[in-house]
Amino acid sequence: NGVPTDIVSLRMSHCRAEHAAAGAQYHLAVLHYRECLEAAERREDCRAVEFFALKLAACYEKMGLTEKAAHFRALAGSGDLPLLG
């Protein structure tokens, strides 16, 4: 998988996601937050995984996709990290 794990790429994806979410472009925000979530998982950074999972949940709620939102909210609350399965 070609998901970058370096901190600069992660920060850029996070900035793109925040900008898209601020503009109510939730489909783009989800795309970038997923990149961030995958990078956080590769870095084994549990706090970042929780953070990005909650960001994804919020986007999915705004999109009316409550099931997907619940999945990512649960992921944020779990200690185990079988992500994006």
PDB file of C-alpha atoms in Angstrom:
ATOM      1  CA  ASN A   1       0.000   0.000   0.000  1.00  0.00           C
ATOM      2  CA  GLY A   2       1.362   3.411  -0.942  1.00  0.00           C
ATOM      3  CA  VAL A   3       0.167   5.318   2.118  1.00  0.00           C
ATOM      4  CA  PRO A   4       2.967   7.618   3.241  1.00  0.00           C
ATOM      5  CA  THR A   5       3.887   7.402   6.915  1.00  0.00           C
ATOM      6  CA  ASP A   6       6.235  10.360   7.274  1.00  0.00           C
ATOM      7  CA  ILE A   7       5.005  13.193   9.464  1.00  0.00           C
ATOM      8  CA  VAL A   8       5.076  15.813   6.688  1.00  0.00           C
ATOM      9  CA  SER A   9       2.755  13.754   4.464  1.00  0.00           C
ATOM     10  CA  LEU A  10       0.508  13.042   7.424  1.00  0.00           C
ATOM     11  CA  ARG A  11       0.296  16.734   8.268  1.00  0.00           C
ATOM     12  CA  MET A  12      -0.480  17.655   4.653  1.00  0.00           C
ATOM     13  CA  SER A  13      -3.291  15.088   4.505  1.00  0.00           C
ATOM     14  CA  HIS A  14      -4.623  16.390   7.806  1.00  0.00           C
ATOM     15  CA  CYS A  15      -4.605  19.988   6.525  1.00  0.00           C
ATOM     16  CA  ARG A  16      -6.405  18.938   3.328  1.00  0.00           C
ATOM     17  CA  ALA A  17      -8.991  17.049   5.368  1.00  0.00           C
ATOM     18  CA  GLU A  18      -9.596  19.986   7.709  1.00  0.00           C
ATOM     19  CA  HIS A  19      -9.950  22.387   4.774  1.00  0.00           C
ATOM     20  CA  ALA A  20     -12.409  20.077   3.007  1.00  0.00           C
ATOM     21  CA  ALA A  21     -14.462  19.555   6.177  1.00  0.00           C
ATOM     22  CA  ALA A  22     -14.585  23.302   6.804  1.00  0.00           C
ATOM     23  CA  GLY A  23     -16.022  23.707   3.310  1.00  0.00           C
ATOM     24  CA  ALA A  24     -18.572  20.920   3.869  1.00  0.00           C
ATOM     25  CA  GLN A  25     -16.806  18.790   1.234  1.00  0.00           C
ATOM     26  CA  TYR A  26     -17.129  15.712   3.404  1.00  0.00           C
ATOM     27  CA  HIS A  27     -16.349  13.194   0.654  1.00  0.00           C
ATOM     28  CA  LEU A  28     -12.902  14.811   0.263  1.00  0.00           C
ATOM     29  CA  ALA A  29     -12.445  15.132   4.009  1.00  0.00           C
ATOM     30  CA  VAL A  30     -13.158  11.410   4.409  1.00  0.00           C
ATOM     31  CA  LEU A  31     -10.613  10.564   1.728  1.00  0.00           C
ATOM     32  CA  HIS A  32      -7.875  12.540   3.466  1.00  0.00           C
ATOM     33  CA  TYR A  33      -8.818  11.471   6.998  1.00  0.00           C
ATOM     34  CA  ARG A  34      -8.649   7.836   5.866  1.00  0.00           C
ATOM     35  CA  GLU A  35      -5.124   8.467   4.577  1.00  0.00           C
ATOM     36  CA  CYS A  36      -4.279   9.923   7.980  1.00  0.00           C
ATOM     37  CA  LEU A  37      -5.870   7.006   9.797  1.00  0.00           C
ATOM     38  CA  GLU A  38      -3.941   4.472   7.737  1.00  0.00           C
ATOM     39  CA  ALA A  39      -0.689   6.357   8.322  1.00  0.00           C
ATOM     40  CA  ALA A  40      -1.387   6.500  12.066  1.00  0.00           C
ATOM     41  CA  GLU A  41      -2.006   2.766  12.096  1.00  0.00           C
ATOM     42  CA  ARG A  42       1.284   2.122  10.284  1.00  0.00           C
ATOM     43  CA  ARG A  43       3.065   4.293  12.841  1.00  0.00           C
ATOM     44  CA  GLU A  44       1.282   2.363  15.614  1.00  0.00           C
ATOM     45  CA  ASP A  45       0.181   5.689  17.099  1.00  0.00           C
ATOM     46  CA  CYS A  46      -2.928   4.844  19.118  1.00  0.00           C
ATOM     47  CA  ARG A  47      -3.750   8.435  20.010  1.00  0.00           C
ATOM     48  CA  ALA A  48      -3.594   9.516  16.371  1.00  0.00           C
ATOM     49  CA  VAL A  49      -5.734   6.530  15.347  1.00  0.00           C
ATOM     50  CA  GLU A  50      -8.345   7.579  17.899  1.00  0.00           C
ATOM     51  CA  PHE A  51      -8.193  11.214  16.746  1.00  0.00           C
ATOM     52  CA  PHE A  52      -8.622  10.426  13.049  1.00  0.00           C
ATOM     53  CA  ALA A  53     -11.299   7.803  13.693  1.00  0.00           C
ATOM     54  CA  LEU A  54     -13.319  10.446  15.537  1.00  0.00           C
ATOM     55  CA  LYS A  55     -12.788  12.911  12.687  1.00  0.00           C
ATOM     56  CA  LEU A  56     -14.068  10.284  10.236  1.00  0.00           C
ATOM     57  CA  ALA A  57     -17.063   9.591  12.471  1.00  0.00           C
ATOM     58  CA  ALA A  58     -17.951  13.282  12.521  1.00  0.00           C
ATOM     59  CA  CYS A  59     -17.744  13.514   8.722  1.00  0.00           C
ATOM     60  CA  TYR A  60     -19.881  10.441   8.220  1.00  0.00           C
ATOM     61  CA  GLU A  61     -22.462  11.841  10.646  1.00  0.00           C
ATOM     62  CA  LYS A  62     -22.594  15.069   8.622  1.00  0.00           C
ATOM     63  CA  MET A  63     -23.126  12.940   5.494  1.00  0.00           C
ATOM     64  CA  GLY A  64     -25.994  11.072   7.177  1.00  0.00           C
ATOM     65  CA  LEU A  65     -24.080   7.778   7.170  1.00  0.00           C
ATOM     66  CA  THR A  66     -24.720   6.883  10.790  1.00  0.00           C
ATOM     67  CA  GLU A  67     -23.650   3.244  10.498  1.00  0.00           C
ATOM     68  CA  LYS A  68     -20.226   4.201   9.182  1.00  0.00           C
ATOM     69  CA  ALA A  69     -19.994   6.928  11.821  1.00  0.00           C
ATOM     70  CA  ALA A  70     -20.754   4.378  14.539  1.00  0.00           C
ATOM     71  CA  HIS A  71     -18.050   2.057  13.176  1.00  0.00           C
ATOM     72  CA  PHE A  72     -15.361   4.735  13.417  1.00  0.00           C
ATOM     73  CA  ARG A  73     -16.628   5.964  16.792  1.00  0.00           C
ATOM     74  CA  ALA A  74     -16.313   2.385  18.065  1.00  0.00           C
ATOM     75  CA  LEU A  75     -12.846   2.124  16.558  1.00  0.00           C
ATOM     76  CA  ALA A  76     -11.815   5.250  18.425  1.00  0.00           C
ATOM     77  CA  GLY A  77     -12.996   3.725  21.678  1.00  0.00           C
ATOM     78  CA  SER A  78     -11.383   0.318  21.222  1.00  0.00           C
ATOM     79  CA  GLY A  79      -7.926  -0.669  22.316  1.00  0.00           C
ATOM     80  CA  ASP A  80      -7.580  -3.151  19.455  1.00  0.00           C
ATOM     81  CA  LEU A  81      -6.888  -1.733  16.048  1.00  0.00           C
ATOM     82  CA  PRO A  82      -8.228  -3.898  13.216  1.00  0.00           C
ATOM     83  CA  LEU A  83      -8.734  -0.848  11.030  1.00  0.00           C
ATOM     84  CA  LEU A  84     -10.784  -0.361   7.931  1.00  0.00           C
ATOM     85  CA  GLY A  85     -11.842  -3.974   7.764  1.00  0.00           C
TER      86      GLY A  85
END
